[in-house]
Amino acid sequence: MSERWQIVVVGAGPAGLAAAKMAAEMGASVLVVEEHARVGTPVQCAGFLPQPHELEELLSIPHIEEELSIVSRARVNTTSLQRMVAPDGTSKQFEVDGWVLDRARMDELLAKSAARAGAEVLPAARLERLASGGSGCALTLDVRGVRECVKAQVVIGADGPLSKVASQSGLVRHRSKSDLAFCLYEVRDGVEVEPDVVEMYFGRRFAPGGYGWVIPHSAHRANVGVGSRLIYGSGARSRLHTFVHSSHASPKLGEGVAVARGGGLVPCGMPPKCTCTDAVLIAGDAASHVVSTTGGGIPLALAAGRLAGMCAAEHVLHGRELCEYERLWRQHMLGCIEGAYAIRRTYDVLFSRDVLLSVAMRLLSPIELKSVQQGRVWGVRMRLACALAGIVPPKC
Ligand SMILES: Cc1cc2nc3c(=O)[nH]c(=O)nc-3n(C[C@H](O)[C@H](O)[C@H](O)COP(=O)(O)OP(=O)(O)OC[C@H]3O[C@@H](n4cnc5c(N)ncnc54)[C@H](O)[C@@H]3O)c2cc1C
């Protein structure tokens, strides 16, 4: 392995791999380091992705068609409806065309395309320490138990919600428990679900400050999980048990058996004030590029990664300003992130009592619920729901 690279990407998730592919295509020398022995595993994702035309409605994210077409080859199911079930059991549904992805395969496909573009992807290589100085960065890696040092003109931190790159470069100093959620899921066989309907269930008993989900792989297999914010304490395992065995979802799920399990942290706060230094960029979960109403981060990670790769390559090849990255991702993604965050803050109040949430969900039409979930709408009824909850709707 060479000791000097123009760009080193830390983390081989969607953000890092999109960044690596873009930068390598533009002609930069790119190394991707990934701490796990195999890209894509262990899986820490439920694998739901709205289809490209839905994403177009949601975000003005630039040019990720190619990434989405790669990702689409990992789909195991296609869905067309989303149902939201209130704590009192009433439900509303709206149309959302979605893909259910095999996330391990998705990351593998993205890694192959980054490698084809010329990036070197190095698994079992964990970043231990990052030091940035005048002419770039020095990275200390643990590669299969051996300490190695590499140098880079630019480092892209795409190393997830607890990003070392973000903390060691000083871009993120503190992560609040209120802006992180923990999600736990099982893939269950033998369930009886509608294969084209993704369901979100709300209720404090199993998902305080979050929701439970059923994402079908087929009529008899589904990814079933719960996500709750860290401020509501630990207990994800028992909440998942409650969701599966004693919630409105149980009649469909209880008979099944778990064939796989996974979990992980999801950032659900705002991105840091700055995501760029003279030699470091952060993208994806590392920079809280997430729709915080749902925790969905795949499309934003792909988009931010691509922009980071492009700006890093422009910098090392043509001397352009690295901080162009900051301007670009904010231009294309900030509206959606801010809108979702504002709505998540409102949820915080509604979530404090199941009855409030049930009333609010009754007040909203299915289309409004869809927009709220995407972080987009503040109609009259949303204001009424807020008024009922005794809160002033945040500006977005
Ligand atoms: C349980 C769960 C379910 C989810 N479900 C969905 C969903 O259905 N749809 C959706 O859109 N989003 C979902 N998300 C969120 C989504 O997975 C993330 O937003 C997305 O993966 C972010 O991509 P990323 O590349 O920024 O980070 P990640 O995918 O987290 O990738 C970061 C990579 O960096 C590596 N890494 C970390 N530290 C180091 C280090 N020091 N050195 C080297 N490598 C390192 C990690 O091993 C990892 O491979 C879910 C998240 C969780 C936890």
PDB file of C-alpha atoms and ligand atoms in Angstrom, residues 10-16 33-36 40 44-50 103 107 125-128 158-164 183-185 213 215 262-267 283-286 289-290 295-299 301, ligand 1:
ATOM      1  CA  VAL A  10     -12.508   6.884   6.161  1.00  0.00           C
ATOM      2  CA  GLY A  11     -15.523   4.538   6.145  1.00  0.00           C
ATOM      3  CA  ALA A  12     -16.911   2.344   3.368  1.00  0.00           C
ATOM      4  CA  GLY A  13     -20.613   3.071   3.787  1.00  0.00           C
ATOM      5  CA  PRO A  14     -22.695   4.842   1.138  1.00  0.00           C
ATOM      6  CA  ALA A  15     -21.179   8.279   1.854  1.00  0.00           C
ATOM      7  CA  GLY A  16     -17.569   7.091   1.712  1.00  0.00           C
ATOM      8  CA  VAL A  33     -10.181   2.535   4.772  1.00  0.00           C
ATOM      9  CA  GLU A  34     -12.907   0.447   6.408  1.00  0.00           C
ATOM     10  CA  GLU A  35     -12.626  -0.974   9.905  1.00  0.00           C
ATOM     11  CA  HIS A  36     -14.667  -4.106   9.215  1.00  0.00           C
ATOM     12  CA  GLY A  40     -21.246  -4.017   4.129  1.00  0.00           C
ATOM     13  CA  GLN A  44     -26.784  -1.832  10.584  1.00  0.00           C
ATOM     14  CA  CYS A  45     -29.704  -0.770   8.435  1.00  0.00           C
ATOM     15  CA  ALA A  46     -33.309  -1.740   7.673  1.00  0.00           C
ATOM     16  CA  GLY A  47     -32.730  -1.119   3.976  1.00  0.00           C
ATOM     17  CA  PHE A  48     -35.725   1.033   3.020  1.00  0.00           C
ATOM     18  CA  LEU A  49     -35.194   3.610   0.298  1.00  0.00           C
ATOM     19  CA  PRO A  50     -37.824   5.723  -1.464  1.00  0.00           C
ATOM     20  CA  ARG A 103     -27.865  -3.445   2.541  1.00  0.00           C
ATOM     21  CA  ASP A 107     -22.434  -1.568   0.012  1.00  0.00           C
ATOM     22  CA  ALA A 125      -8.232  -0.966   8.399  1.00  0.00           C
ATOM     23  CA  ARG A 126      -9.369   1.217  11.280  1.00  0.00           C
ATOM     24  CA  LEU A 127      -8.476   4.861  11.667  1.00  0.00           C
ATOM     25  CA  GLU A 128      -6.936   5.360  15.105  1.00  0.00           C
ATOM     26  CA  ALA A 158     -17.551   9.151   6.219  1.00  0.00           C
ATOM     27  CA  ASP A 159     -17.166   7.052   9.330  1.00  0.00           C
ATOM     28  CA  GLY A 160     -20.690   7.128  10.664  1.00  0.00           C
ATOM     29  CA  PRO A 161     -22.476   8.665  13.647  1.00  0.00           C
ATOM     30  CA  LEU A 162     -19.544   8.425  16.074  1.00  0.00           C
ATOM     31  CA  SER A 163     -17.058   9.703  13.496  1.00  0.00           C
ATOM     32  CA  LYS A 164     -13.477   9.886  14.739  1.00  0.00           C
ATOM     33  CA  CYS A 183     -32.358   1.332  16.542  1.00  0.00           C
ATOM     34  CA  LEU A 184     -32.653  -2.415  16.934  1.00  0.00           C
ATOM     35  CA  TYR A 185     -34.210  -4.826  14.464  1.00  0.00           C
ATOM     36  CA  TRP A 213     -41.330  -0.394  11.722  1.00  0.00           C
ATOM     37  CA  ILE A 215     -40.435  -3.370   6.249  1.00  0.00           C
ATOM     38  CA  GLY A 262     -28.829  -5.845  13.904  1.00  0.00           C
ATOM     39  CA  GLY A 263     -28.814  -2.376  15.307  1.00  0.00           C
ATOM     40  CA  GLY A 264     -26.959   0.856  15.619  1.00  0.00           C
ATOM     41  CA  LEU A 265     -27.020   4.560  16.242  1.00  0.00           C
ATOM     42  CA  VAL A 266     -28.823   7.071  14.070  1.00  0.00           C
ATOM     43  CA  PRO A 267     -28.053  10.782  14.287  1.00  0.00           C
ATOM     44  CA  ALA A 283     -20.212  13.543   5.041  1.00  0.00           C
ATOM     45  CA  GLY A 284     -23.209  11.294   5.699  1.00  0.00           C
ATOM     46  CA  ASP A 285     -23.992  10.232   9.271  1.00  0.00           C
ATOM     47  CA  ALA A 286     -20.640  11.700  10.359  1.00  0.00           C
ATOM     48  CA  HIS A 289     -26.898  14.330   7.002  1.00  0.00           C
ATOM     49  CA  VAL A 290     -30.128  12.573   7.936  1.00  0.00           C
ATOM     50  CA  GLY A 295     -33.753   8.387  10.453  1.00  0.00           C
ATOM     51  CA  GLY A 296     -33.405   7.678   6.735  1.00  0.00           C
ATOM     52  CA  GLY A 297     -29.857   8.507   5.742  1.00  0.00           C
ATOM     53  CA  ILE A 298     -28.974   6.504   2.634  1.00  0.00           C
ATOM     54  CA  PRO A 299     -29.923   9.103  -0.026  1.00  0.00           C
ATOM     55  CA  ALA A 301     -25.203   9.984   2.473  1.00  0.00           C
TER      56      ALA A 301
HETATM   57  C1  LIG B   1     -30.777   0.015  12.619  1.00  0.00           C
HETATM   58  C2  LIG B   1     -30.716   1.050  11.529  1.00  0.00           C
HETATM   59  C3  LIG B   1     -31.644   1.023  10.501  1.00  0.00           C
HETATM   60  C4  LIG B   1     -31.579   1.979   9.469  1.00  0.00           C
HETATM   61  N1  LIG B   1     -32.473   1.889   8.450  1.00  0.00           N
HETATM   62  C5  LIG B   1     -32.407   2.775   7.426  1.00  0.00           C
HETATM   63  C6  LIG B   1     -33.283   2.665   6.325  1.00  0.00           C
HETATM   64  O1  LIG B   1     -34.125   1.768   6.265  1.00  0.00           O
HETATM   65  N2  LIG B   1     -33.171   3.581   5.325  1.00  0.00           N
HETATM   66  C7  LIG B   1     -32.241   4.591   5.357  1.00  0.00           C
HETATM   67  O2  LIG B   1     -32.188   5.416   4.421  1.00  0.00           O
HETATM   68  N3  LIG B   1     -31.391   4.709   6.397  1.00  0.00           N
HETATM   69  C8  LIG B   1     -31.442   3.819   7.420  1.00  0.00           C
HETATM   70  N4  LIG B   1     -30.564   3.916   8.455  1.00  0.00           N
HETATM   71  C9  LIG B   1     -29.561   4.979   8.417  1.00  0.00           C
HETATM   72  C10 LIG B   1     -28.474   4.624   7.398  1.00  0.00           C
HETATM   73  O3  LIG B   1     -28.007   3.317   7.635  1.00  0.00           O
HETATM   74  C11 LIG B   1     -27.327   5.619   7.507  1.00  0.00           C
HETATM   75  O4  LIG B   1     -27.844   6.936   7.470  1.00  0.00           O
HETATM   76  C12 LIG B   1     -26.337   5.446   6.363  1.00  0.00           C
HETATM   77  O5  LIG B   1     -25.776   4.163   6.383  1.00  0.00           O
HETATM   78  C13 LIG B   1     -25.235   6.490   6.499  1.00  0.00           C
HETATM   79  O6  LIG B   1     -24.195   6.186   5.628  1.00  0.00           O
HETATM   80  P1  LIG B   1     -22.695   6.621   5.976  1.00  0.00           P
HETATM   81  O7  LIG B   1     -21.879   6.148   4.844  1.00  0.00           O
HETATM   82  O8  LIG B   1     -22.678   8.041   6.365  1.00  0.00           O
HETATM   83  O9  LIG B   1     -22.334   5.837   7.315  1.00  0.00           O
HETATM   84  P2  LIG B   1     -22.274   4.278   7.597  1.00  0.00           P
HETATM   85  O10 LIG B   1     -23.164   3.528   6.693  1.00  0.00           O
HETATM   86  O11 LIG B   1     -22.457   4.148   9.066  1.00  0.00           O
HETATM   87  O12 LIG B   1     -20.786   3.888   7.216  1.00  0.00           O
HETATM   88  C14 LIG B   1     -19.713   4.272   8.016  1.00  0.00           C
HETATM   89  C15 LIG B   1     -18.610   3.263   7.807  1.00  0.00           C
HETATM   90  O13 LIG B   1     -17.446   3.729   8.482  1.00  0.00           O
HETATM   91  C16 LIG B   1     -16.816   2.633   9.107  1.00  0.00           C
HETATM   92  N5  LIG B   1     -15.998   3.176  10.197  1.00  0.00           N
HETATM   93  C17 LIG B   1     -16.420   3.754  11.346  1.00  0.00           C
HETATM   94  N6  LIG B   1     -15.365   4.150  12.092  1.00  0.00           N
HETATM   95  C18 LIG B   1     -14.261   3.823  11.386  1.00  0.00           C
HETATM   96  C19 LIG B   1     -12.858   3.974  11.632  1.00  0.00           C
HETATM   97  N7  LIG B   1     -12.394   4.551  12.758  1.00  0.00           N
HETATM   98  N8  LIG B   1     -11.990   3.516  10.695  1.00  0.00           N
HETATM   99  C20 LIG B   1     -12.438   2.932   9.545  1.00  0.00           C
HETATM  100  N9  LIG B   1     -13.747   2.756   9.281  1.00  0.00           N
HETATM  101  C21 LIG B   1     -14.646   3.200  10.180  1.00  0.00           C
HETATM  102  C22 LIG B   1     -17.972   1.768   9.577  1.00  0.00           C
HETATM  103  O14 LIG B   1     -17.571   0.430   9.792  1.00  0.00           O
HETATM  104  C23 LIG B   1     -18.938   1.898   8.409  1.00  0.00           C
HETATM  105  O15 LIG B   1     -18.733   0.907   7.442  1.00  0.00           O
HETATM  106  C24 LIG B   1     -30.592   2.990   9.492  1.00  0.00           C
HETATM  107  C25 LIG B   1     -29.666   3.022  10.536  1.00  0.00           C
HETATM  108  C26 LIG B   1     -29.712   2.064  11.538  1.00  0.00           C
HETATM  109  C27 LIG B   1     -28.689   2.105  12.642  1.00  0.00           C
END
